[in-house]
């Protein structure tokens, strides 16, 4: 029970990596506040995770809306008295050549993937400073390190998250608030399965071949890195990025 009675807030908690992190946190004893734009799916998953006695609160949250983010964070504190862990996971992907990408799509992605991180941290940090403890885990991507054709906006947002994480770690370490990130490789999530249906099953084969381990990762493998960063085992670790990428960044390959 590495996270016993710790209050954890996760955005994008109803599917994929966010759901896997929530499941792993609950198994380690955390109190979970799950936020997602898909209220129905989030409520269903919260009910499933809470069947064995775990405390799970589902809240509809569109991270592109400041009022939703503030409600998510304030609900966690009003319900449980504190917030120990914040996982910024919510994200969307838009594939487009930068010369053809509509500015509205660029803004929508940045608002969801990057500005949402600013919103959640701005709302949660005062509580963490007051309690002199907190762990913020930002989900970045190996796209911040390697060229994935036609994902410039996504890669730009994820690269900015790395810089934010490093900056905040240096500024708020004296308050015992830690900031770290995780950069997954290609993970077999519903979002990637949807892309494979749209673009063809060969996408998954190509994605697997990008990695030194010649396979895609699983959401659980990302979740276990998050458990470590959320736990006291990583109490002297801040400003770091953990690549859960099967060796993708060791190889000079890209995905088209």
mmCIF file of C-alpha atoms in Angstrom:
data_model
loop_
_atom_site.group_PDB
_atom_site.id
_atom_site.type_symbol
_atom_site.label_atom_id
_atom_site.label_comp_id
_atom_site.label_asym_id
_atom_site.label_seq_id
_atom_site.Cartn_x
_atom_site.Cartn_y
_atom_site.Cartn_z
ATOM 1 C CA UNK A 1 0.000 0.000 0.000
ATOM 2 C CA UNK A 2 2.540 2.546 -1.172
ATOM 3 C CA UNK A 3 -0.032 5.337 -1.500
ATOM 4 C CA UNK A 4 -2.204 4.584 1.524
ATOM 5 C CA UNK A 5 -4.679 7.420 2.200
ATOM 6 C CA UNK A 6 -2.990 9.785 -0.257
ATOM 7 C CA UNK A 7 -5.484 11.905 -2.215
ATOM 8 C CA UNK A 8 -4.763 11.727 -5.944
ATOM 9 C CA UNK A 9 -6.347 13.776 -8.739
ATOM 10 C CA UNK A 10 -6.022 12.502 -12.296
ATOM 11 C CA UNK A 11 -7.215 14.236 -15.457
ATOM 12 C CA UNK A 12 -8.237 12.175 -18.455
ATOM 13 C CA UNK A 13 -8.971 9.370 -16.008
ATOM 14 C CA UNK A 14 -11.668 7.451 -17.889
ATOM 15 C CA UNK A 15 -9.540 5.768 -20.560
ATOM 16 C CA UNK A 16 -6.091 4.539 -21.515
ATOM 17 C CA UNK A 17 -3.121 5.700 -19.484
ATOM 18 C CA UNK A 18 -5.203 7.808 -17.100
ATOM 19 C CA UNK A 19 -7.489 4.907 -16.262
ATOM 20 C CA UNK A 20 -4.523 2.576 -15.763
ATOM 21 C CA UNK A 21 -2.887 5.071 -13.404
ATOM 22 C CA UNK A 22 -6.113 5.353 -11.445
ATOM 23 C CA UNK A 23 -6.380 1.579 -11.147
ATOM 24 C CA UNK A 24 -2.788 1.294 -9.982
ATOM 25 C CA UNK A 25 -3.189 4.118 -7.446
ATOM 26 C CA UNK A 26 -6.309 2.538 -5.958
ATOM 27 C CA UNK A 27 -4.541 -0.805 -5.609
ATOM 28 C CA UNK A 28 -1.816 1.007 -3.679
ATOM 29 C CA UNK A 29 -4.349 2.495 -1.258
ATOM 30 C CA UNK A 30 -4.897 5.976 -2.705
ATOM 31 C CA UNK A 31 -8.108 7.976 -2.521
ATOM 32 C CA UNK A 32 -8.868 8.776 -6.147
ATOM 33 C CA UNK A 33 -10.515 11.848 -7.654
ATOM 34 C CA UNK A 34 -11.015 10.995 -11.321
ATOM 35 C CA UNK A 35 -11.695 13.821 -13.764
ATOM 36 C CA UNK A 36 -12.704 13.331 -17.377
ATOM 37 C CA UNK A 37 -14.763 15.059 -20.048
ATOM 38 C CA UNK A 38 -16.657 11.788 -20.581
ATOM 39 C CA UNK A 39 -18.820 11.894 -17.465
ATOM 40 C CA UNK A 40 -20.646 8.619 -18.167
ATOM 41 C CA UNK A 41 -17.474 6.564 -18.690
ATOM 42 C CA UNK A 42 -15.728 8.233 -15.760
ATOM 43 C CA UNK A 43 -18.638 7.455 -13.426
ATOM 44 C CA UNK A 44 -18.782 3.849 -14.640
ATOM 45 C CA UNK A 45 -15.070 3.302 -14.079
ATOM 46 C CA UNK A 46 -15.223 4.965 -10.657
ATOM 47 C CA UNK A 47 -18.002 2.585 -9.671
ATOM 48 C CA UNK A 48 -15.975 -0.394 -10.852
ATOM 49 C CA UNK A 49 -12.831 0.699 -9.019
ATOM 50 C CA UNK A 50 -14.805 1.383 -5.841
ATOM 51 C CA UNK A 51 -16.493 -2.029 -5.657
ATOM 52 C CA UNK A 52 -13.856 -3.447 -3.312
ATOM 53 C CA UNK A 53 -14.066 -0.567 -0.853
ATOM 54 C CA UNK A 54 -11.752 1.929 -2.510
ATOM 55 C CA UNK A 55 -12.743 5.592 -2.300
ATOM 56 C CA UNK A 56 -13.208 6.965 -5.817
ATOM 57 C CA UNK A 57 -14.897 10.224 -6.747
ATOM 58 C CA UNK A 58 -15.771 10.854 -10.412
ATOM 59 C CA UNK A 59 -16.086 14.435 -11.635
ATOM 60 C CA UNK A 60 -16.881 15.700 -15.113
ATOM 61 C CA UNK A 61 -13.978 17.900 -16.140
ATOM 62 C CA UNK A 62 -13.209 19.561 -19.451
ATOM 63 C CA UNK A 63 -9.609 20.649 -18.849
ATOM 64 C CA UNK A 64 -9.938 23.358 -21.485
ATOM 65 C CA UNK A 65 -12.363 25.134 -19.145
ATOM 66 C CA UNK A 66 -10.912 26.877 -16.080
ATOM 67 C CA UNK A 67 -14.162 26.548 -14.136
ATOM 68 C CA UNK A 68 -14.138 22.756 -14.577
ATOM 69 C CA UNK A 69 -10.522 22.489 -13.458
ATOM 70 C CA UNK A 70 -11.110 24.665 -10.406
ATOM 71 C CA UNK A 71 -14.164 22.601 -9.500
ATOM 72 C CA UNK A 72 -12.148 19.378 -9.818
ATOM 73 C CA UNK A 73 -9.357 20.549 -7.524
ATOM 74 C CA UNK A 74 -11.649 22.261 -5.020
ATOM 75 C CA UNK A 75 -13.871 19.179 -4.854
ATOM 76 C CA UNK A 76 -10.893 17.023 -3.925
ATOM 77 C CA UNK A 77 -9.892 19.378 -1.126
ATOM 78 C CA UNK A 78 -13.408 19.992 0.189
ATOM 79 C CA UNK A 79 -14.204 16.271 0.172
ATOM 80 C CA UNK A 80 -10.947 14.878 1.528
ATOM 81 C CA UNK A 81 -9.137 17.836 3.081
ATOM 82 C CA UNK A 82 -5.996 17.772 0.974
ATOM 83 C CA UNK A 83 -4.441 16.910 -2.364
ATOM 84 C CA UNK A 84 -1.243 14.870 -2.339
ATOM 85 C CA UNK A 85 -0.872 13.822 -5.964
ATOM 86 C CA UNK A 86 -1.794 15.510 -9.235
ATOM 87 C CA UNK A 87 -1.478 13.668 -12.539
ATOM 88 C CA UNK A 88 -1.862 15.787 -15.667
ATOM 89 C CA UNK A 89 -2.797 13.216 -18.255
ATOM 90 C CA UNK A 90 -5.663 14.631 -20.325
ATOM 91 C CA UNK A 91 -4.707 15.147 -23.962
ATOM 92 C CA UNK A 92 -5.908 15.006 -27.541
ATOM 93 C CA UNK A 93 -3.977 14.228 -30.725
ATOM 94 C CA UNK A 94 -4.403 15.986 -34.053
ATOM 95 C CA UNK A 95 -2.425 14.715 -37.026
ATOM 96 C CA UNK A 96 -1.829 17.412 -39.609
ATOM 97 C CA UNK A 97 0.933 18.893 -41.709
ATOM 98 C CA UNK A 98 1.764 22.250 -40.113
ATOM 99 C CA UNK A 99 1.275 23.983 -43.489
ATOM 100 C CA UNK A 100 -2.293 22.703 -43.647
ATOM 101 C CA UNK A 101 -3.326 22.640 -39.994
ATOM 102 C CA UNK A 102 -6.141 25.096 -39.204
ATOM 103 C CA UNK A 103 -5.238 27.541 -36.477
ATOM 104 C CA UNK A 104 -8.387 26.551 -34.602
ATOM 105 C CA UNK A 105 -7.115 22.948 -34.359
ATOM 106 C CA UNK A 106 -3.732 24.165 -33.128
ATOM 107 C CA UNK A 107 -5.380 26.307 -30.445
ATOM 108 C CA UNK A 108 -7.723 23.502 -29.378
ATOM 109 C CA UNK A 109 -4.838 21.091 -28.923
ATOM 110 C CA UNK A 110 -2.695 23.580 -27.014
ATOM 111 C CA UNK A 111 -5.619 24.498 -24.790
ATOM 112 C CA UNK A 112 -6.264 20.854 -23.921
ATOM 113 C CA UNK A 113 -2.721 19.483 -23.773
ATOM 114 C CA UNK A 114 -0.696 22.402 -22.450
ATOM 115 C CA UNK A 115 -2.804 25.164 -20.970
ATOM 116 C CA UNK A 116 -4.682 22.566 -18.935
ATOM 117 C CA UNK A 117 -1.428 21.765 -17.118
ATOM 118 C CA UNK A 118 -1.121 25.426 -16.174
ATOM 119 C CA UNK A 119 -4.731 25.430 -14.978
ATOM 120 C CA UNK A 120 -4.503 22.352 -12.760
ATOM 121 C CA UNK A 121 -1.168 23.300 -11.219
ATOM 122 C CA UNK A 122 -2.326 26.864 -10.580
ATOM 123 C CA UNK A 123 -5.367 25.495 -8.735
ATOM 124 C CA UNK A 124 -3.636 22.710 -6.792
ATOM 125 C CA UNK A 125 -0.291 24.252 -5.884
ATOM 126 C CA UNK A 126 -1.510 26.574 -3.090
ATOM 127 C CA UNK A 127 -2.920 23.566 -1.228
ATOM 128 C CA UNK A 128 0.288 21.581 -1.682
ATOM 129 C CA UNK A 129 2.401 24.488 -0.458
ATOM 130 C CA UNK A 130 0.166 24.907 2.580
ATOM 131 C CA UNK A 131 0.501 21.231 3.518
ATOM 132 C CA UNK A 132 4.234 21.299 2.626
ATOM 133 C CA UNK A 133 3.916 18.178 0.498
ATOM 134 C CA UNK A 134 2.856 17.193 -2.970
ATOM 135 C CA UNK A 135 3.788 15.257 -6.079
ATOM 136 C CA UNK A 136 2.849 16.525 -9.542
ATOM 137 C CA UNK A 137 3.255 14.087 -12.424
ATOM 138 C CA UNK A 138 2.938 15.467 -15.940
ATOM 139 C CA UNK A 139 2.448 13.041 -18.799
ATOM 140 C CA UNK A 140 4.664 14.175 -21.665
ATOM 141 C CA UNK A 141 5.688 12.050 -24.660
ATOM 142 C CA UNK A 142 8.674 10.746 -26.569
ATOM 143 C CA UNK A 143 7.370 12.940 -29.369
ATOM 144 C CA UNK A 144 9.157 15.722 -27.509
ATOM 145 C CA UNK A 145 12.442 13.935 -28.335
ATOM 146 C CA UNK A 146 11.848 12.253 -31.702
ATOM 147 C CA UNK A 147 10.270 13.329 -34.981
ATOM 148 C CA UNK A 148 6.782 11.918 -35.532
ATOM 149 C CA UNK A 149 5.666 13.312 -38.857
ATOM 150 C CA UNK A 150 2.636 15.614 -38.834
ATOM 151 C CA UNK A 151 2.352 15.776 -35.041
ATOM 152 C CA UNK A 152 4.089 19.139 -34.603
ATOM 153 C CA UNK A 153 1.408 20.614 -32.353
ATOM 154 C CA UNK A 154 1.270 17.565 -30.110
ATOM 155 C CA UNK A 155 5.065 17.384 -29.868
ATOM 156 C CA UNK A 156 5.292 21.106 -29.171
ATOM 157 C CA UNK A 157 2.843 20.858 -26.280
ATOM 158 C CA UNK A 158 4.594 17.837 -24.813
ATOM 159 C CA UNK A 159 7.998 19.500 -25.110
ATOM 160 C CA UNK A 160 6.687 22.558 -23.295
ATOM 161 C CA UNK A 161 5.433 20.300 -20.509
ATOM 162 C CA UNK A 162 8.994 19.057 -19.977
ATOM 163 C CA UNK A 163 10.240 22.633 -19.639
ATOM 164 C CA UNK A 164 7.420 23.549 -17.256
ATOM 165 C CA UNK A 165 8.160 20.501 -15.120
ATOM 166 C CA UNK A 166 11.827 21.415 -14.781
ATOM 167 C CA UNK A 167 11.079 25.066 -14.039
ATOM 168 C CA UNK A 168 8.484 24.305 -11.365
ATOM 169 C CA UNK A 169 10.647 21.661 -9.719
ATOM 170 C CA UNK A 170 13.389 24.221 -9.163
ATOM 171 C CA UNK A 171 11.039 26.899 -7.904
ATOM 172 C CA UNK A 172 8.904 24.932 -5.466
ATOM 173 C CA UNK A 173 11.280 22.289 -4.142
ATOM 174 C CA UNK A 174 11.717 24.301 -0.941
ATOM 175 C CA UNK A 175 8.026 23.663 -0.239
ATOM 176 C CA UNK A 176 8.499 19.897 -0.581
ATOM 177 C CA UNK A 177 6.387 19.885 -3.735
ATOM 178 C CA UNK A 178 7.899 17.678 -6.415
ATOM 179 C CA UNK A 179 7.387 17.943 -10.177
ATOM 180 C CA UNK A 180 8.277 15.080 -12.496
ATOM 181 C CA UNK A 181 7.172 13.849 -15.891
ATOM 182 C CA UNK A 182 6.723 10.598 -17.772
ATOM 183 C CA UNK A 183 7.367 10.325 -21.509
ATOM 184 C CA UNK A 184 5.703 7.210 -22.920
ATOM 185 C CA UNK A 185 6.561 5.692 -26.253
ATOM 186 C CA UNK A 186 3.806 4.231 -28.407
ATOM 187 C CA UNK A 187 1.270 2.792 -25.969
ATOM 188 C CA UNK A 188 -1.612 0.506 -26.892
ATOM 189 C CA UNK A 189 -4.390 2.848 -25.760
ATOM 190 C CA UNK A 190 -7.928 3.299 -27.125
ATOM 191 C CA UNK A 191 -6.709 6.478 -28.858
ATOM 192 C CA UNK A 192 -4.031 4.559 -30.769
ATOM 193 C CA UNK A 193 -6.423 1.697 -31.500
ATOM 194 C CA UNK A 194 -8.815 4.252 -32.997
ATOM 195 C CA UNK A 195 -5.999 5.650 -35.160
ATOM 196 C CA UNK A 196 -5.234 2.123 -36.358
ATOM 197 C CA UNK A 197 -8.856 1.642 -37.423
ATOM 198 C CA UNK A 198 -8.773 4.932 -39.310
ATOM 199 C CA UNK A 199 -5.306 4.601 -40.866
ATOM 200 C CA UNK A 200 -4.958 0.818 -41.127
ATOM 201 C CA UNK A 201 -3.638 -1.974 -38.866
ATOM 202 C CA UNK A 202 -0.118 -1.591 -40.248
ATOM 203 C CA UNK A 203 0.140 1.478 -38.011
ATOM 204 C CA UNK A 204 0.460 -0.778 -34.952
ATOM 205 C CA UNK A 205 3.139 -2.879 -36.668
ATOM 206 C CA UNK A 206 5.135 0.239 -37.554
ATOM 207 C CA UNK A 207 4.662 1.613 -34.059
ATOM 208 C CA UNK A 208 6.007 -1.576 -32.497
ATOM 209 C CA UNK A 209 9.032 -1.573 -34.811
ATOM 210 C CA UNK A 210 10.092 1.890 -33.607
ATOM 211 C CA UNK A 211 11.077 0.486 -30.226
ATOM 212 C CA UNK A 212 14.254 -1.389 -29.370
ATOM 213 C CA UNK A 213 12.018 -3.960 -27.652
ATOM 214 C CA UNK A 214 9.995 -4.312 -30.883
ATOM 215 C CA UNK A 215 6.586 -3.916 -29.255
ATOM 216 C CA UNK A 216 4.226 -1.237 -28.050
ATOM 217 C CA UNK A 217 3.908 -0.506 -24.369
ATOM 218 C CA UNK A 218 0.886 -1.038 -22.163
ATOM 219 C CA UNK A 219 -0.944 1.550 -20.049
ATOM 220 C CA UNK A 220 -0.051 -0.470 -16.942
ATOM 221 C CA UNK A 221 3.665 -0.031 -17.626
ATOM 222 C CA UNK A 222 3.215 3.733 -17.641
ATOM 223 C CA UNK A 223 1.036 3.516 -14.536
ATOM 224 C CA UNK A 224 3.714 1.749 -12.502
ATOM 225 C CA UNK A 225 6.152 4.583 -13.222
ATOM 226 C CA UNK A 226 3.484 6.981 -11.968
ATOM 227 C CA UNK A 227 3.058 4.950 -8.773
ATOM 228 C CA UNK A 228 6.778 5.280 -8.106
ATOM 229 C CA UNK A 229 6.793 9.042 -8.691
ATOM 230 C CA UNK A 230 3.700 9.476 -6.513
ATOM 231 C CA UNK A 231 5.081 7.424 -3.641
ATOM 232 C CA UNK A 232 7.523 8.337 -0.891
ATOM 233 C CA UNK A 233 10.053 6.055 -2.588
ATOM 234 C CA UNK A 234 10.791 8.948 -4.948
ATOM 235 C CA UNK A 235 10.846 11.548 -2.192
ATOM 236 C CA UNK A 236 14.227 12.965 -3.286
ATOM 237 C CA UNK A 237 13.425 12.971 -6.998
ATOM 238 C CA UNK A 238 12.174 16.137 -8.677
ATOM 239 C CA UNK A 239 12.620 17.759 -12.063
ATOM 240 C CA UNK A 240 13.105 14.396 -13.765
ATOM 241 C CA UNK A 241 11.551 12.714 -16.786
ATOM 242 C CA UNK A 242 11.100 8.943 -16.946
ATOM 243 C CA UNK A 243 10.918 7.516 -20.444
ATOM 244 C CA UNK A 244 8.635 4.488 -20.586
ATOM 245 C CA UNK A 245 9.432 3.834 -24.209
ATOM 246 C CA UNK A 246 10.928 0.383 -24.739
ATOM 247 C CA UNK A 247 14.149 1.991 -25.970
ATOM 248 C CA UNK A 248 12.466 4.134 -28.635
ATOM 249 C CA UNK A 249 14.716 7.098 -27.873
ATOM 250 C CA UNK A 250 17.832 4.970 -28.255
ATOM 251 C CA UNK A 251 17.106 4.350 -31.932
ATOM 252 C CA UNK A 252 17.343 6.848 -34.829
ATOM 253 C CA UNK A 253 13.861 6.117 -36.138
ATOM 254 C CA UNK A 254 10.728 8.120 -36.640
ATOM 255 C CA UNK A 255 7.141 7.322 -37.470
ATOM 256 C CA UNK A 256 5.402 8.763 -40.497
#
